[in-house]
Amino acid sequence: MGATAVACFFEVLAKFRPNTEVDAEMEAIESDEVDDIAFPALPAGAVSLDWVENRLIGSADLLGSYVAVTAAETIASLRGMWLKTAQEQGFVDFDAAALKESAPRQLTQLVSRALYEASITGAPAFNGLEFRSRHGDDLLLWALFEHPDDGTVSPQLTNINDEILRPEHPDLLTVMSLYGLFWMDA
C-alpha cells in the first residue's frame, strides 16, 4: 500500500524498466521467424495492455500501529538482534541500506516475521511496517500484516474506494514516462 498512486506505480512497474545492457545483448541474438511467432517478445520498455486488465486502483484510510522499519530509532533498537544475521547475509551492517536491498530477501523476511510475531499481552504489537521505497525515499509505503481471522479485507482499512484502472490514468502515465515505458497491444 502506498501513500500515493505514484508510489504504488513505481513499485509495480519497476520490473518493466528497460535494461540497456541486456537490451543490447538481446538485439545481437539471431532468431528465426518460427521462434518469433511461437515466442513473441515485447520490445524493451513495452508494457502489454493486458497488464492493466482486471486491475483496480483505490484509496482507503489506514488504521493501526506501524513500525517505521528504516527509521533511525528502529534500526538502532534492532541492530543488536540482527547485526550478525545481516553480516551472514553479506551486508556490512544492519542499516537502512540492508533493509532496502532487493536481494537477498532473507534478512528483511526474518525482521518482518519477528515484528509480525511481536505481541503485547497476547495481542499483535504492530499492524504492519512503514517504509520508504528502494525506488525513491520520497515514496512512502506500508506492508499490512495479515492474520488468519482478518477476512478478505484488512480490518486496518476503512473508507475504501476503488475504481477500474485505465491505461490513461495520469499517475500511471507519469511513472511510465519516468521509467521509459509505453503501452503495446499483446
PDB file of C-alpha atoms in Angstrom:
ATOM      1  CA  MET A   1       0.000   0.000   0.000  1.00  0.00           C
ATOM      2  CA  GLY A   2       1.377   3.407  -0.898  1.00  0.00           C
ATOM      3  CA  ALA A   3       0.763   6.939   0.299  1.00  0.00           C
ATOM      4  CA  THR A   4       0.066   7.901  -3.323  1.00  0.00           C
ATOM      5  CA  ALA A   5      -0.848   6.168  -6.560  1.00  0.00           C
ATOM      6  CA  VAL A   6       2.551   7.264  -7.914  1.00  0.00           C
ATOM      7  CA  ALA A   7       4.318   5.352  -5.111  1.00  0.00           C
ATOM      8  CA  CYS A   8       2.334   2.217  -5.975  1.00  0.00           C
ATOM      9  CA  PHE A   9       3.032   2.529  -9.691  1.00  0.00           C
ATOM     10  CA  PHE A  10       6.780   2.957  -9.069  1.00  0.00           C
ATOM     11  CA  GLU A  11       6.714  -0.380  -7.236  1.00  0.00           C
ATOM     12  CA  VAL A  12       4.623  -2.442  -9.656  1.00  0.00           C
ATOM     13  CA  LEU A  13       6.108  -1.088 -12.893  1.00  0.00           C
ATOM     14  CA  ALA A  14       9.776  -1.383 -11.879  1.00  0.00           C
ATOM     15  CA  LYS A  15      10.038  -4.873 -13.364  1.00  0.00           C
ATOM     16  CA  PHE A  16       9.269  -3.467 -16.830  1.00  0.00           C
ATOM     17  CA  ARG A  17      12.099  -0.901 -16.881  1.00  0.00           C
ATOM     18  CA  PRO A  18      14.411  -1.293 -19.853  1.00  0.00           C
ATOM     19  CA  ASN A  19      17.919  -2.554 -19.115  1.00  0.00           C
ATOM     20  CA  THR A  20      20.260  -1.113 -21.745  1.00  0.00           C
ATOM     21  CA  GLU A  21      22.956  -3.788 -21.288  1.00  0.00           C
ATOM     22  CA  VAL A  22      20.521  -6.695 -21.593  1.00  0.00           C
ATOM     23  CA  ASP A  23      18.613  -4.992 -24.393  1.00  0.00           C
ATOM     24  CA  ALA A  24      21.824  -4.593 -26.426  1.00  0.00           C
ATOM     25  CA  GLU A  25      22.656  -8.285 -25.920  1.00  0.00           C
ATOM     26  CA  MET A  26      19.134  -9.290 -26.953  1.00  0.00           C
ATOM     27  CA  GLU A  27      19.431  -7.329 -30.193  1.00  0.00           C
ATOM     28  CA  ALA A  28      22.577  -9.295 -31.049  1.00  0.00           C
ATOM     29  CA  ILE A  29      20.782 -12.648 -30.729  1.00  0.00           C
ATOM     30  CA  GLU A  30      19.667 -14.077 -34.032  1.00  0.00           C
ATOM     31  CA  SER A  31      16.179 -15.515 -34.080  1.00  0.00           C
ATOM     32  CA  ASP A  32      14.171 -17.154 -36.780  1.00  0.00           C
ATOM     33  CA  GLU A  33      10.686 -16.332 -37.959  1.00  0.00           C
ATOM     34  CA  VAL A  34       9.165 -19.502 -36.441  1.00  0.00           C
ATOM     35  CA  ASP A  35      10.535 -18.680 -32.971  1.00  0.00           C
ATOM     36  CA  ASP A  36       9.413 -15.066 -33.277  1.00  0.00           C
ATOM     37  CA  ILE A  37       5.855 -16.244 -33.988  1.00  0.00           C
ATOM     38  CA  ALA A  38       5.854 -19.003 -31.334  1.00  0.00           C
ATOM     39  CA  PHE A  39       7.580 -16.917 -28.657  1.00  0.00           C
ATOM     40  CA  PRO A  40       6.862 -13.244 -29.303  1.00  0.00           C
ATOM     41  CA  ALA A  41       8.821 -10.802 -27.188  1.00  0.00           C
ATOM     42  CA  LEU A  42       7.846  -7.246 -26.456  1.00  0.00           C
ATOM     43  CA  PRO A  43      10.459  -4.604 -27.193  1.00  0.00           C
ATOM     44  CA  ALA A  44      12.335  -3.053 -24.287  1.00  0.00           C
ATOM     45  CA  GLY A  45      10.091  -0.717 -22.315  1.00  0.00           C
ATOM     46  CA  ALA A  46       6.866  -2.113 -23.748  1.00  0.00           C
ATOM     47  CA  VAL A  47       4.071  -2.998 -21.361  1.00  0.00           C
ATOM     48  CA  SER A  48       1.251  -5.093 -22.719  1.00  0.00           C
ATOM     49  CA  LEU A  49      -2.171  -3.524 -22.409  1.00  0.00           C
ATOM     50  CA  ASP A  50      -3.179  -6.888 -20.903  1.00  0.00           C
ATOM     51  CA  TRP A  51      -1.300  -5.790 -17.764  1.00  0.00           C
ATOM     52  CA  VAL A  52      -3.899  -3.161 -16.924  1.00  0.00           C
ATOM     53  CA  GLU A  53      -6.881  -5.507 -17.416  1.00  0.00           C
ATOM     54  CA  ASN A  54      -8.721  -6.533 -14.248  1.00  0.00           C
ATOM     55  CA  ARG A  55      -6.730  -4.104 -12.090  1.00  0.00           C
ATOM     56  CA  LEU A  56      -8.240  -1.672  -9.651  1.00  0.00           C
ATOM     57  CA  ILE A  57      -6.863   1.479  -8.112  1.00  0.00           C
ATOM     58  CA  GLY A  58      -8.190   2.711  -4.849  1.00  0.00           C
ATOM     59  CA  SER A  59      -7.801   4.607  -1.662  1.00  0.00           C
ATOM     60  CA  ALA A  60      -8.551   3.887   1.969  1.00  0.00           C
ATOM     61  CA  ASP A  61      -7.908   5.223   5.427  1.00  0.00           C
ATOM     62  CA  LEU A  62      -5.277   3.248   7.307  1.00  0.00           C
ATOM     63  CA  LEU A  63      -5.735   2.419  10.986  1.00  0.00           C
ATOM     64  CA  GLY A  64      -3.306   0.848  13.418  1.00  0.00           C
ATOM     65  CA  SER A  65       0.253   0.923  14.617  1.00  0.00           C
ATOM     66  CA  TYR A  66       3.096   0.607  12.092  1.00  0.00           C
ATOM     67  CA  VAL A  67       6.818   0.177  12.618  1.00  0.00           C
ATOM     68  CA  ALA A  68       8.868   2.678  10.594  1.00  0.00           C
ATOM     69  CA  VAL A  69      11.367  -0.076   9.904  1.00  0.00           C
ATOM     70  CA  THR A  70      14.082   2.082   8.293  1.00  0.00           C
ATOM     71  CA  ALA A  71      13.813   4.923  10.817  1.00  0.00           C
ATOM     72  CA  ALA A  72      16.998   5.637  12.772  1.00  0.00           C
ATOM     73  CA  GLU A  73      15.403   4.807  16.138  1.00  0.00           C
ATOM     74  CA  THR A  74      14.065   1.462  14.864  1.00  0.00           C
ATOM     75  CA  ILE A  75      17.375   0.458  13.298  1.00  0.00           C
ATOM     76  CA  ALA A  76      19.251   1.416  16.467  1.00  0.00           C
ATOM     77  CA  SER A  77      16.923  -0.690  18.620  1.00  0.00           C
ATOM     78  CA  LEU A  78      17.005  -3.725  16.284  1.00  0.00           C
ATOM     79  CA  ARG A  79      20.703  -3.641  15.343  1.00  0.00           C
ATOM     80  CA  GLY A  80      21.900  -5.728  18.293  1.00  0.00           C
ATOM     81  CA  MET A  81      19.474  -8.530  17.425  1.00  0.00           C
ATOM     82  CA  TRP A  82      20.087  -8.506  13.679  1.00  0.00           C
ATOM     83  CA  LEU A  83      23.701  -7.424  13.036  1.00  0.00           C
ATOM     84  CA  LYS A  84      25.085 -10.969  12.955  1.00  0.00           C
ATOM     85  CA  THR A  85      22.319 -12.130  10.608  1.00  0.00           C
ATOM     86  CA  ALA A  86      22.920  -9.128   8.338  1.00  0.00           C
ATOM     87  CA  GLN A  87      26.638  -9.894   8.189  1.00  0.00           C
ATOM     88  CA  GLU A  88      25.952 -13.578   7.488  1.00  0.00           C
ATOM     89  CA  GLN A  89      23.823 -12.425   4.551  1.00  0.00           C
ATOM     90  CA  GLY A  90      26.774 -10.442   3.173  1.00  0.00           C
ATOM     91  CA  PHE A  91      25.861  -6.989   4.473  1.00  0.00           C
ATOM     92  CA  VAL A  92      28.470  -4.832   6.194  1.00  0.00           C
ATOM     93  CA  ASP A  93      25.991  -3.581   8.795  1.00  0.00           C
ATOM     94  CA  PHE A  94      22.367  -3.782   9.875  1.00  0.00           C
ATOM     95  CA  ASP A  95      21.180  -0.490   8.427  1.00  0.00           C
ATOM     96  CA  ALA A  96      18.589   1.047   6.128  1.00  0.00           C
ATOM     97  CA  ALA A  97      20.617   0.025   3.062  1.00  0.00           C
ATOM     98  CA  ALA A  98      20.484  -3.635   4.101  1.00  0.00           C
ATOM     99  CA  LEU A  99      16.742  -3.420   4.718  1.00  0.00           C
ATOM    100  CA  LYS A 100      16.106  -1.816   1.314  1.00  0.00           C
ATOM    101  CA  GLU A 101      18.267  -4.215  -0.686  1.00  0.00           C
ATOM    102  CA  SER A 102      16.220  -6.259  -3.166  1.00  0.00           C
ATOM    103  CA  ALA A 103      18.280  -9.423  -2.652  1.00  0.00           C
ATOM    104  CA  PRO A 104      18.902 -11.426  -0.620  1.00  0.00           C
ATOM    105  CA  ARG A 105      15.487 -11.083   0.998  1.00  0.00           C
ATOM    106  CA  GLN A 106      16.130 -13.357   3.968  1.00  0.00           C
ATOM    107  CA  LEU A 107      17.137 -10.515   6.322  1.00  0.00           C
ATOM    108  CA  THR A 108      14.036  -8.426   5.632  1.00  0.00           C
ATOM    109  CA  GLN A 109      11.841 -11.517   5.821  1.00  0.00           C
ATOM    110  CA  LEU A 110      13.270 -12.501   9.219  1.00  0.00           C
ATOM    111  CA  VAL A 111      12.924  -8.974  10.637  1.00  0.00           C
ATOM    112  CA  SER A 112       9.382  -8.670   9.275  1.00  0.00           C
ATOM    113  CA  ARG A 113       8.454 -12.052  10.752  1.00  0.00           C
ATOM    114  CA  ALA A 114       9.800 -11.069  14.176  1.00  0.00           C
ATOM    115  CA  LEU A 115       7.800  -7.818  14.105  1.00  0.00           C
ATOM    116  CA  TYR A 116       4.702  -9.706  12.921  1.00  0.00           C
ATOM    117  CA  GLU A 117       5.032 -12.111  15.862  1.00  0.00           C
ATOM    118  CA  ALA A 118       5.725  -9.376  18.450  1.00  0.00           C
ATOM    119  CA  SER A 119       2.890  -9.077  20.928  1.00  0.00           C
ATOM    120  CA  ILE A 120       1.725  -7.052  23.891  1.00  0.00           C
ATOM    121  CA  THR A 121      -0.383  -9.010  26.373  1.00  0.00           C
ATOM    122  CA  GLY A 122      -1.163 -11.606  23.706  1.00  0.00           C
ATOM    123  CA  ALA A 123      -2.294  -9.131  21.041  1.00  0.00           C
ATOM    124  CA  PRO A 124      -0.214  -8.175  17.991  1.00  0.00           C
ATOM    125  CA  ALA A 125       2.088  -5.260  18.845  1.00  0.00           C
ATOM    126  CA  PHE A 126       2.016  -3.898  15.288  1.00  0.00           C
ATOM    127  CA  ASN A 127      -0.347  -3.884  12.345  1.00  0.00           C
ATOM    128  CA  GLY A 128       2.451  -3.704   9.802  1.00  0.00           C
ATOM    129  CA  LEU A 129       5.502  -1.883   8.550  1.00  0.00           C
ATOM    130  CA  GLU A 130       6.017   1.629   7.219  1.00  0.00           C
ATOM    131  CA  PHE A 131       8.971   2.119   4.909  1.00  0.00           C
ATOM    132  CA  ARG A 132      10.439   4.184   2.099  1.00  0.00           C
ATOM    133  CA  SER A 133      10.702   2.589  -1.321  1.00  0.00           C
ATOM    134  CA  ARG A 134      14.052   1.497  -2.671  1.00  0.00           C
ATOM    135  CA  HIS A 135      12.949   3.328  -5.840  1.00  0.00           C
ATOM    136  CA  GLY A 136      12.983   6.671  -4.005  1.00  0.00           C
ATOM    137  CA  ASP A 137      12.914   7.935  -0.440  1.00  0.00           C
ATOM    138  CA  ASP A 138      10.010  10.209  -1.346  1.00  0.00           C
ATOM    139  CA  LEU A 139       7.779   7.143  -1.879  1.00  0.00           C
ATOM    140  CA  LEU A 140       6.085   6.098   1.371  1.00  0.00           C
ATOM    141  CA  LEU A 141       4.741   2.549   1.600  1.00  0.00           C
ATOM    142  CA  TRP A 142       3.106   0.226   4.122  1.00  0.00           C
ATOM    143  CA  ALA A 143       3.038  -3.534   4.406  1.00  0.00           C
ATOM    144  CA  LEU A 144      -0.025  -4.643   6.357  1.00  0.00           C
ATOM    145  CA  PHE A 145       0.282  -7.755   8.473  1.00  0.00           C
ATOM    146  CA  GLU A 146      -2.463 -10.237   7.617  1.00  0.00           C
ATOM    147  CA  HIS A 147      -3.866 -12.577  10.236  1.00  0.00           C
ATOM    148  CA  PRO A 148      -5.939 -15.722   9.653  1.00  0.00           C
ATOM    149  CA  ASP A 149      -9.109 -14.165  11.091  1.00  0.00           C
ATOM    150  CA  ASP A 150      -8.851 -10.870   9.140  1.00  0.00           C
ATOM    151  CA  GLY A 151     -11.287 -11.893   6.404  1.00  0.00           C
ATOM    152  CA  THR A 152     -10.913 -10.819   2.792  1.00  0.00           C
ATOM    153  CA  VAL A 153     -10.205  -7.156   3.617  1.00  0.00           C
ATOM    154  CA  SER A 154      -7.845  -5.995   6.338  1.00  0.00           C
ATOM    155  CA  PRO A 155      -9.663  -4.543   9.346  1.00  0.00           C
ATOM    156  CA  GLN A 156      -6.999  -1.807   9.264  1.00  0.00           C
ATOM    157  CA  LEU A 157      -8.576  -0.331   6.117  1.00  0.00           C
ATOM    158  CA  THR A 158     -11.656   1.884   6.272  1.00  0.00           C
ATOM    159  CA  ASN A 159     -13.407   4.208   3.825  1.00  0.00           C
ATOM    160  CA  ILE A 160     -12.311   2.010   0.940  1.00  0.00           C
ATOM    161  CA  ASN A 161     -12.904   3.417  -2.540  1.00  0.00           C
ATOM    162  CA  ASP A 162     -11.775   1.698  -5.703  1.00  0.00           C
ATOM    163  CA  GLU A 163     -12.247   2.006  -9.425  1.00  0.00           C
ATOM    164  CA  ILE A 164     -11.108   0.224 -12.547  1.00  0.00           C
ATOM    165  CA  LEU A 165      -7.572   1.197 -13.538  1.00  0.00           C
ATOM    166  CA  ARG A 166      -7.442   2.676 -17.017  1.00  0.00           C
ATOM    167  CA  PRO A 167      -4.339   2.857 -19.245  1.00  0.00           C
ATOM    168  CA  GLU A 168      -4.705   6.644 -19.423  1.00  0.00           C
ATOM    169  CA  HIS A 169      -4.603   7.177 -15.640  1.00  0.00           C
ATOM    170  CA  PRO A 170      -2.398  10.306 -15.236  1.00  0.00           C
ATOM    171  CA  ASP A 171      -0.265   8.954 -12.357  1.00  0.00           C
ATOM    172  CA  LEU A 172       0.268   5.692 -14.234  1.00  0.00           C
ATOM    173  CA  LEU A 173       1.363   7.593 -17.332  1.00  0.00           C
ATOM    174  CA  THR A 174       3.687   9.805 -15.259  1.00  0.00           C
ATOM    175  CA  VAL A 175       5.553   6.786 -13.861  1.00  0.00           C
ATOM    176  CA  MET A 176       5.607   5.034 -17.228  1.00  0.00           C
ATOM    177  CA  SER A 177       7.217   8.134 -18.728  1.00  0.00           C
ATOM    178  CA  LEU A 178       9.816   8.341 -15.953  1.00  0.00           C
ATOM    179  CA  TYR A 179      10.651   4.647 -16.451  1.00  0.00           C
ATOM    180  CA  GLY A 180      10.738   4.951 -20.253  1.00  0.00           C
ATOM    181  CA  LEU A 181       7.740   2.636 -20.697  1.00  0.00           C
ATOM    182  CA  PHE A 182       4.969   2.620 -23.279  1.00  0.00           C
ATOM    183  CA  TRP A 183       1.780   0.667 -23.977  1.00  0.00           C
ATOM    184  CA  MET A 184       1.715  -2.040 -26.617  1.00  0.00           C
ATOM    185  CA  ASP A 185      -1.019  -4.440 -27.681  1.00  0.00           C
ATOM    186  CA  ALA A 186      -0.246  -8.076 -26.881  1.00  0.00           C
TER     187      ALA A 186
END
